């Protein structure tokens, strides 16, 4: 029997096994935290606070004063790290009635959480490994991630959506193999299914994806199998988590760094941290019954503050992505290449009006500003070149970046086989709970596990159990896809021209849709600023970002620097480094007015922002030998 036939038989057997063994689980929903929290009175009261149209997050000064005041009465939990997991922990703990503080050295989502693939997925590759490796652990990962995938989309509908992804097939075996595999993916998703996968003929596929090559690998296209996963605006989702946690009562503070831990002299248990405000330079002590280490790739450096001999838990992996013009892929359809020449998975996805392509998976060193190297960018371009009928040019790269995946590893393991895509929660040092590993899709359940561990460690008394699975983030409750029409009909963009003259501009569909998706039900607040404060001008040609957003984010989203805005509040740095560079002077001018910056601070902001953009290797700021991609 051929190897191909064997693979198909194993896949078919696994599909039957999943149906037989797992069918009851899929068809009879278990009692999840979502079900437990349904109708919970705390959820309703929190919902009212979070979705109050007049609600404003506490000022950064007030949040810092809460942390400083913890000396007279310690917090229940102090979170270190403001990425998806850290902000998820803060939200989870605050909604359980615990007193929570969070500090982040840079900005919310400044690390791995803003440099993701932008997919909310169950992990098709893990399912394949589960089947052919007979690995139940991998299958559990897929079940878990698919459960969380739907929940993330439901909790932030303005920032997340379902995205069809096309897998090209160049022989009939591939058609059958991928069709069966993706039907299994549908089956495992069960009641959390987004949409059914389906097969399209070669002609139908090219109509759906015009730049798809009809010939590849010296073979003709036989068709494609399309399945669905979720897509998100990752850093805006992360900022939404931080702001939702702040409204729920957590004291969240960005640009604040832990410099050392405070320990009880008798028991040596960690009872807080010495914190430096990186904006003012002031240092203070914050006390807490438990510290949760959610520092992502920097988890080990935090652990070493508690115990300098701590063995590594992180095996860092580099994931590089490039951004290309929109004509590389159609709006609303992604392309997944399941196996490149060296066995990696490469994708091309529409994202915020451009095309994002990636990714790599290679070992790397841990650094605050990782940079993609030219070989990795070239690998991605070469890989997608084989599947497209358009010329793939290095000169088309608008932006390129690298993110560090904090893969979890057993500190006592002798080899890398223990590296896990799942998350790990541990308390190696009394009073310090570390949460690491996992992925964006499962941030909510990771946070739940970390808070459960912190409650046990500190003998805390929450007022209720976890309710985050049934809690929409700020801007999400009541949001409808048609909200942009209200903005377009009811608001104008008043623009102050260079000569000082104020002229009205239409709140066009592109700007209205952008505001609706970026801010949800709070979009009208931004539109009001654009209309009433003459901040309706676009920040960059060809992009829908408005001047009003800079002012709004400074007042309502803890935007404290120019980099905070171009990288995390808007996505200009990730979409087009050249456009971001041109927008900087006006962004800094507006932030200076909001934060009372002097000329010296404005110059420093420009320097830091330019330095930051240099790490995004677009064709404009990178030195490369283009070779075949002229």
XYZ file of C-alpha atoms in Angstrom:
630
model
C 0.000 0.000 0.000
C 1.346 3.494 -0.915
C 2.255 6.060 1.739
C -0.440 8.401 0.361
C -3.128 5.755 0.717
C -1.959 5.000 4.251
C -2.227 8.678 5.211
C -5.757 8.858 3.843
C -6.797 5.694 5.689
C -5.399 7.022 8.967
C -7.163 10.328 8.423
C -10.461 8.573 7.723
C -10.025 6.349 10.775
C -9.282 9.371 12.954
C -12.405 11.132 11.696
C -14.501 8.135 12.686
C -12.734 7.934 16.051
C -13.364 11.597 16.804
C -17.023 11.163 15.895
C -17.389 8.019 17.969
C -15.389 9.054 21.003
C -15.788 12.773 21.000
C -19.221 13.098 19.448
C -21.005 13.081 22.785
C -18.761 15.844 24.026
C -19.387 17.934 20.921
C -23.102 17.363 20.704
C -23.784 17.654 24.416
C -22.191 20.896 25.605
C -20.358 20.507 28.858
C -20.857 22.935 31.715
C -18.343 25.605 30.739
C -17.496 28.799 32.555
C -19.692 30.522 29.973
C -22.703 28.495 31.111
C -21.876 28.965 34.781
C -21.641 32.723 34.366
C -24.827 33.098 32.332
C -27.156 35.528 34.058
C -24.637 36.160 36.853
C -25.554 39.456 38.570
C -21.914 40.556 38.588
C -21.806 40.252 34.818
C -24.797 42.554 34.455
C -23.459 45.217 36.820
C -20.048 45.132 35.158
C -21.654 45.316 31.758
C -23.416 48.521 32.769
C -20.149 50.065 33.976
C -18.120 48.979 30.931
C -20.754 50.064 28.423
C -21.825 53.298 30.085
C -21.598 55.903 27.250
C -20.156 58.449 29.685
C -17.666 56.064 31.331
C -14.033 57.189 31.206
C -11.060 55.093 32.293
C -9.297 56.429 35.423
C -6.341 58.691 34.628
C -2.837 57.301 34.618
C -2.010 59.496 37.640
C -4.911 58.006 39.586
C -3.912 54.460 38.639
C -0.378 55.088 39.872
C -1.686 56.503 43.151
C -3.627 53.275 43.736
C -0.422 51.259 43.363
C 1.484 53.615 45.663
C -1.343 53.431 48.211
C -1.071 49.637 48.389
C 1.413 50.062 51.242
C -1.449 50.694 53.661
C -3.489 47.799 52.269
C -1.889 45.316 49.854
C -3.462 44.442 46.528
C -4.675 40.889 46.097
C -2.760 40.479 42.832
C -0.035 42.495 41.095
C 0.403 41.523 37.435
C 3.740 42.020 35.692
C 3.261 42.341 31.923
C 0.634 44.129 29.835
C 0.290 41.784 26.881
C -2.823 39.746 26.086
C -2.294 37.330 28.974
C -1.366 39.974 31.556
C -4.316 42.217 30.705
C -6.512 39.119 30.608
C -5.362 38.237 34.149
C -6.104 41.786 35.345
C -9.606 41.698 33.843
C -10.364 38.211 35.178
C -9.184 39.042 38.709
C -10.955 42.423 38.819
C -14.236 40.866 37.690
C -13.945 38.342 40.519
C -13.963 41.220 42.990
C -10.236 41.117 43.743
C -8.010 44.190 44.148
C -5.680 44.175 41.169
C -2.747 46.176 39.858
C -0.851 45.730 36.584
C 2.437 47.219 35.415
C 3.944 47.067 31.936
C 7.501 48.198 31.178
C 6.627 49.619 27.753
C 3.048 49.844 26.490
C 0.108 47.464 26.491
C 0.726 44.968 23.660
C 4.187 46.399 22.955
C 5.767 42.953 22.623
C 4.570 39.666 21.184
C 0.873 40.513 21.448
C 1.062 43.224 18.749
C 3.307 41.168 16.451
C 1.091 38.131 15.958
C -0.241 36.491 12.818
C -3.566 38.275 13.501
C -5.367 34.907 13.395
C -7.661 33.483 16.073
C -7.342 29.808 15.292
C -7.693 26.314 16.637
C -4.522 25.046 15.003
C -5.032 22.946 11.878
C -1.381 21.854 12.081
C -1.872 20.544 15.628
C -4.823 18.488 14.439
C -2.645 16.918 11.729
C 0.030 16.117 14.332
C -2.626 14.650 16.625
C -3.867 12.336 13.877
C -0.573 11.155 12.428
C 1.328 11.181 15.697
C -1.591 9.659 17.626
C -1.017 12.500 20.091
C -3.987 13.084 22.394
C -2.245 16.137 23.895
C -2.261 17.879 20.508
C -5.941 16.977 20.028
C -6.788 18.524 23.414
C -4.982 21.697 22.309
C -7.195 21.919 19.218
C -10.430 21.291 21.167
C -9.464 23.944 23.693
C -8.403 26.554 21.119
C -11.545 26.077 19.011
C -13.686 26.558 22.113
C -11.881 29.816 22.877
C -11.783 30.977 19.240
C -15.527 31.550 19.049
C -15.550 33.185 22.484
C -12.890 35.756 21.555
C -14.861 36.735 18.445
C -18.109 37.053 20.412
C -16.521 39.148 23.179
C -14.994 41.699 20.769
C -17.128 41.547 17.599
C -15.898 44.922 16.330
C -12.248 43.824 16.411
C -12.645 40.175 15.342
C -14.339 38.365 12.472
C -14.426 35.033 10.650
C -12.045 34.770 7.686
C -12.192 32.137 4.907
C -8.774 30.639 4.127
C -8.045 28.884 0.826
C -5.731 25.867 0.557
C -4.582 25.236 -3.050
C -4.419 21.618 -4.253
C -2.310 20.584 -7.258
C -3.254 16.917 -7.429
C -6.371 14.930 -6.571
C -4.745 13.300 -3.562
C -4.263 16.752 -2.022
C -7.918 17.595 -2.717
C -9.140 14.516 -0.859
C -6.533 14.797 1.916
C -7.203 18.450 2.754
C -10.959 18.111 2.309
C -11.058 15.260 4.823
C -8.667 17.002 7.220
C -10.612 20.252 7.207
C -13.921 18.434 7.619
C -12.370 16.926 10.736
C -11.488 20.468 11.841
C -15.170 21.392 11.409
C -16.203 18.321 13.377
C -13.858 19.045 16.275
C -15.181 22.622 16.436
C -18.699 21.246 17.017
C -21.064 23.927 18.292
C -18.250 26.483 18.041
C -18.023 26.096 14.245
C -17.706 29.413 12.379
C -18.703 28.155 8.893
C -18.455 24.812 7.090
C -15.395 24.174 4.926
C -15.949 23.327 1.257
C -14.213 22.451 -2.012
C -14.018 24.850 -4.983
C -13.027 23.872 -8.521
C -9.976 25.454 -10.135
C -12.148 27.905 -12.076
C -14.185 28.882 -9.002
C -10.976 29.292 -6.993
C -9.419 31.695 -9.490
C -12.639 33.725 -9.541
C -12.483 33.994 -5.739
C -8.704 34.608 -5.650
C -7.665 36.239 -8.953
C -3.919 36.266 -8.211
C -3.828 32.497 -7.523
C -1.584 30.614 -9.964
C -3.226 27.970 -12.156
C 0.071 26.087 -12.316
C 2.477 25.313 -9.489
C 4.955 22.602 -8.570
C 4.931 21.712 -12.317
C 1.296 20.679 -11.880
C -2.069 22.220 -12.710
C -4.397 23.529 -10.017
C -7.106 20.936 -9.280
C -9.084 23.114 -6.923
C -8.966 24.504 -3.395
C -10.443 23.658 -0.021
C -11.673 26.697 1.922
C -12.067 26.650 5.708
C -12.704 29.346 8.296
C -10.708 30.731 11.185
C -10.912 34.051 13.004
C -8.968 37.251 12.388
C -8.355 40.173 14.761
C -6.723 43.552 15.217
C -4.421 42.221 17.914
C -3.029 45.306 19.651
C -6.367 47.116 19.665
C -7.895 44.000 21.223
C -5.114 44.077 23.833
C -5.674 47.780 24.567
C -9.402 47.000 24.833
C -8.585 44.381 27.469
C -6.513 46.888 29.457
C -9.217 49.582 29.318
C -11.968 47.082 30.188
C -9.901 45.913 33.178
C -9.461 49.564 34.249
C -13.219 50.166 34.116
C -13.735 46.959 36.105
C -11.511 48.333 38.886
C -7.960 47.221 38.037
C -5.147 49.772 38.408
C -3.316 49.334 35.087
C -0.128 51.295 34.444
C 1.915 51.225 31.249
C 5.494 52.505 30.986
C 6.136 51.240 34.541
C 8.882 48.706 35.186
C 9.506 46.233 37.986
C 13.115 46.750 39.115
C 13.119 44.328 42.066
C 10.841 42.264 44.265
C 9.900 42.942 47.891
C 10.184 39.912 50.175
C 8.980 39.138 53.658
C 12.067 39.076 55.891
C 10.901 36.054 57.806
C 9.351 33.759 55.169
C 11.092 35.188 52.078
C 7.723 35.124 50.308
C 7.330 37.830 47.635
C 4.981 40.538 48.921
C 5.269 43.160 46.185
C 7.643 44.952 43.857
C 9.746 48.075 43.515
C 8.443 49.895 40.433
C 9.931 52.651 38.308
C 7.637 54.971 36.357
C 9.597 55.220 33.103
C 7.872 58.483 32.139
C 8.648 60.429 35.325
C 11.603 58.426 36.646
C 9.868 58.137 40.052
C 10.236 54.851 41.966
C 7.767 53.449 44.477
C 6.800 50.198 46.218
C 3.599 48.322 45.384
C 2.457 45.599 47.783
C 0.401 42.534 46.880
C -0.494 39.135 48.352
C 0.489 37.450 45.057
C 2.512 38.588 42.027
C 1.598 37.098 38.632
C 4.443 37.017 36.134
C 2.909 37.384 32.643
C 5.910 38.976 30.935
C 5.851 36.805 27.804
C 9.361 36.353 26.372
C 10.746 38.203 29.405
C 9.243 35.764 31.942
C 12.655 34.323 32.733
C 14.222 37.708 33.517
C 11.352 38.374 35.954
C 11.821 34.940 37.534
C 15.547 35.609 37.956
C 14.691 38.705 40.028
C 13.185 36.291 42.553
C 15.792 33.564 42.157
C 18.978 34.295 40.192
C 19.534 30.537 39.717
C 16.138 29.885 38.100
C 16.392 27.611 35.050
C 14.927 28.913 31.760
C 11.244 28.293 30.994
C 11.222 30.118 27.651
C 12.423 28.802 24.307
C 12.064 31.912 22.110
C 10.995 31.493 18.494
C 10.984 34.224 15.848
C 7.917 34.789 13.693
C 8.487 37.191 10.785
C 5.680 38.805 8.756
C 5.658 41.143 5.779
C 2.961 43.536 4.585
C 2.280 43.888 0.860
C -0.162 46.018 -1.177
C -3.812 45.004 -1.267
C -3.672 43.678 -4.844
C -1.746 40.596 -3.724
C -4.900 39.104 -2.181
C -8.634 39.799 -2.519
C -10.520 41.393 0.347
C -12.143 38.722 2.494
C -10.149 35.638 1.414
C -6.858 34.316 2.773
C -4.428 31.826 1.256
C -2.750 29.093 3.315
C 0.154 27.083 1.919
C 0.297 24.101 4.296
C 3.768 22.919 3.331
C 6.610 24.849 1.743
C 9.862 23.329 0.485
C 11.214 23.067 4.026
C 7.923 21.955 5.604
C 6.792 25.293 7.022
C 3.318 26.805 6.734
C 3.025 30.126 4.879
C -0.076 32.281 4.513
C -1.298 35.423 2.801
C -4.189 37.230 4.458
C -6.092 40.458 3.811
C -5.678 42.724 6.836
C -6.834 46.322 7.323
C -6.787 47.032 3.584
C -3.382 45.460 2.924
C -1.972 41.922 2.591
C -0.040 40.307 5.424
C 2.206 37.318 4.597
C 4.259 35.026 6.808
C 5.506 33.374 8.848
C 8.809 31.926 9.955
C 9.558 29.761 12.975
C 13.224 29.897 13.948
C 15.191 30.178 17.163
C 16.104 33.698 18.227
C 17.496 35.741 21.075
C 15.192 37.766 23.333
C 15.250 41.503 22.695
C 12.735 44.327 23.255
C 12.797 45.297 19.556
C 13.301 42.167 17.430
C 14.104 42.790 13.764
C 13.469 40.509 10.777
C 16.567 39.549 8.837
C 16.659 39.666 5.063
C 16.813 35.883 4.642
C 13.526 35.454 6.517
C 11.791 38.144 4.448
C 13.137 36.556 1.264
C 11.941 33.107 2.366
C 8.369 34.394 2.724
C 8.436 36.145 -0.653
C 9.869 33.058 -2.363
C 7.280 30.784 -0.740
C 4.234 32.807 -1.861
C 5.783 33.407 -5.302
C 5.197 29.738 -6.182
C 1.445 30.095 -5.698
C 0.732 33.449 -7.375
C 0.461 34.622 -10.970
C 1.816 38.096 -10.119
C 5.432 39.138 -9.731
C 6.449 39.082 -6.063
C 8.816 41.999 -5.518
C 10.905 42.943 -2.501
C 10.256 46.572 -3.423
C 6.540 46.035 -2.673
C 7.157 45.330 1.022
C 5.477 48.160 2.940
C 6.484 46.880 6.362
C 8.132 43.813 7.869
C 8.425 42.850 11.502
C 9.453 40.073 13.820
C 7.654 38.813 16.923
C 8.995 36.496 19.608
C 6.851 33.509 20.541
C 7.461 32.579 24.204
C 7.252 28.799 23.824
C 7.168 27.072 27.195
C 9.782 24.475 28.094
C 10.365 22.306 31.152
C 13.387 23.865 32.941
C 14.590 20.380 33.922
C 14.370 18.850 30.421
C 17.587 17.752 28.690
C 16.343 18.408 25.149
C 13.830 20.565 23.267
C 11.222 17.819 22.919
C 9.436 19.243 25.942
C 8.750 22.538 24.132
C 5.015 23.088 24.311
C 2.470 25.105 22.353
C 0.255 24.856 25.437
C 0.593 27.203 28.384
C 2.300 26.508 31.687
C 1.364 27.875 35.124
C 3.866 27.417 37.943
C 4.837 28.791 41.350
C 8.504 27.946 41.843
C 9.028 30.786 44.301
C 6.497 31.576 47.073
C 4.244 34.439 46.077
C 5.284 34.485 42.387
C 2.955 32.707 39.932
C 4.290 32.502 36.360
C 2.047 32.024 33.313
C 3.744 31.517 29.937
C 3.421 29.720 26.607
C 0.052 29.348 24.914
C -1.178 31.646 22.172
C -3.398 34.672 21.551
C -6.485 32.546 20.906
C -6.416 31.049 24.385
C -5.463 34.191 26.359
C -8.767 34.170 28.294
C -8.470 30.621 29.605
C -4.752 31.173 30.301
C -5.723 34.134 32.455
C -8.375 32.057 34.216
C -5.815 29.368 35.089
C -3.330 31.989 36.336
C -5.915 33.688 38.556
C -7.003 30.306 39.958
C -3.363 29.595 40.848
C -2.954 33.053 42.411
C -6.103 32.580 44.531
C -4.711 29.297 45.819
C -1.237 30.753 46.470
C -2.451 33.825 48.335
C -5.508 32.200 49.952
C -7.567 34.978 48.369
C -11.339 35.335 48.685
C -12.936 36.254 45.351
C -16.596 37.292 45.406
C -17.443 35.020 42.443
C -15.868 32.595 40.001
C -14.517 33.466 36.542
C -17.026 35.349 34.370
C -14.863 36.633 31.501
C -16.233 34.140 28.998
C -19.517 36.024 29.085
C -18.176 39.582 29.185
C -17.862 41.735 26.099
C -14.952 44.141 25.981
C -15.312 47.899 25.893
C -16.948 48.997 22.626
C -18.267 45.506 21.839
C -21.639 45.354 23.603
C -24.390 46.495 21.270
C -22.050 46.874 18.300
C -23.517 46.091 14.883
C -21.701 45.882 11.523
C -24.004 48.638 10.253
C -22.809 51.154 12.865
C -20.575 52.860 10.298
C -23.677 54.115 8.449
C -24.669 56.152 11.524
C -21.229 57.780 11.545
C -21.350 58.487 7.817
C -24.821 60.025 8.019
C -24.579 62.007 11.243
C -21.010 63.348 11.399
C -18.687 65.507 9.322
C -14.919 65.767 9.519
C -13.941 69.377 10.198
C -10.402 69.828 8.901
C -7.952 72.618 9.637
C -5.832 73.174 6.555
C -2.159 74.173 6.655
C -3.129 77.817 6.233
C -5.390 77.669 9.287
C -8.654 77.639 7.361
C -11.283 75.182 8.658
C -13.249 73.290 6.001
C -15.858 70.505 6.342
C -15.165 67.059 4.927
C -17.456 64.108 4.426
C -17.269 61.280 6.954
C -16.679 58.891 4.056
C -17.345 55.165 4.142
C -13.667 54.199 4.593
C -13.207 56.463 7.624
C -16.585 55.501 9.107
C -15.909 51.757 8.741
C -12.460 52.141 10.263
C -13.780 54.033 13.313
C -16.594 51.521 13.776
C -14.254 48.514 13.735
C -11.437 50.106 15.746
C -13.551 51.627 18.535
C -16.868 49.778 18.362
C -19.723 51.624 20.023
C -17.261 54.308 21.185
C -16.636 55.374 17.586
C -19.106 58.246 17.970
C -16.845 59.766 20.638
C -14.000 59.893 18.122
C -16.316 61.248 15.405
C -17.463 63.994 17.798
C -13.848 65.088 18.374
C -13.244 65.107 14.609
C -16.305 67.288 14.129
C -16.145 69.639 17.114
C -12.393 70.119 17.531
C -11.414 70.471 13.869
C -9.434 67.207 13.980
C -11.030 65.499 10.988
C -8.020 65.486 8.685
C -6.412 62.194 7.678
C -2.994 61.493 9.206
C -1.599 59.688 6.159
C -2.570 59.616 2.502
C -4.385 56.411 1.569
C -5.214 55.433 5.153
C -8.422 56.170 7.128
C -6.735 57.226 10.383
C -7.930 60.634 11.621
C -6.249 63.284 13.757
C -9.137 62.945 16.219
C -7.947 59.433 17.095
C -4.678 60.760 18.509
C -6.541 63.049 20.912
C -9.080 60.351 21.805
C -6.405 57.733 22.532
C -4.409 60.185 24.676
C -7.517 60.928 26.759
C -9.133 57.487 26.903
C -6.616 54.736 26.075
C -3.408 55.579 27.982
C -1.566 56.585 24.785
C 1.585 58.142 26.249
C 3.981 58.303 23.293
C 4.124 58.626 19.515
C 5.150 54.958 19.244
C 2.138 53.980 21.359
C -0.061 55.531 18.676
C 1.613 54.480 15.408
C 2.178 50.896 16.595
C -0.649 49.955 18.982
C -3.574 52.449 18.955
C -3.420 52.705 15.173
C -1.533 50.156 13.044
C 0.318 52.533 10.714
C 3.792 51.238 11.637
C 2.732 47.684 10.826
C 0.892 48.594 7.639
C 3.234 51.131 6.045
C 6.382 52.437 7.726
C 6.762 55.243 5.205
C 3.210 56.502 5.843
C 3.798 56.280 9.602
C 6.988 58.330 9.274
C 5.190 61.060 7.331
C 2.386 61.184 9.925
C 4.731 61.540 12.911
C 5.067 65.360 13.063
C 1.299 65.877 13.279
C 0.833 62.985 15.732
C 3.500 64.438 18.030
C 1.963 67.911 17.716
C -1.437 66.635 18.900
C 0.055 64.506 21.702
C 2.147 67.466 22.857
C -1.010 69.505 23.278
C -2.780 66.656 25.136
C 0.143 65.865 27.479
C 1.751 69.331 27.751
C 5.084 68.278 26.238
C 7.817 70.855 25.837
C 9.991 71.150 22.706
C 12.659 68.897 24.165
C 10.169 66.083 24.803
C 8.758 66.474 21.285
C 12.229 66.073 19.765
C 12.839 63.007 21.916
C 9.528 61.497 20.785
C 10.490 62.006 17.146
C 13.888 60.381 17.717
C 12.414 57.347 19.462
C 9.691 56.905 16.854
C 12.140 57.071 13.944
C 14.392 54.579 15.731
C 11.398 52.276 16.247
C 10.371 52.446 12.577
C 13.897 51.505 11.499
C 13.250 48.025 12.928
C 10.392 47.531 10.425
C 12.279 46.507 7.308
C 10.182 47.960 4.506
C 11.674 48.482 1.063
C 12.151 52.164 1.989
C 14.304 51.701 5.096
C 16.048 48.374 4.496
C 19.332 47.689 2.714
C 18.903 44.603 0.604
C 20.093 42.863 -2.510
C 16.874 42.199 -4.389
C 18.153 39.533 -6.762
C 15.265 37.792 -8.514
C 12.643 40.085 -6.972
C 13.313 43.200 -9.078
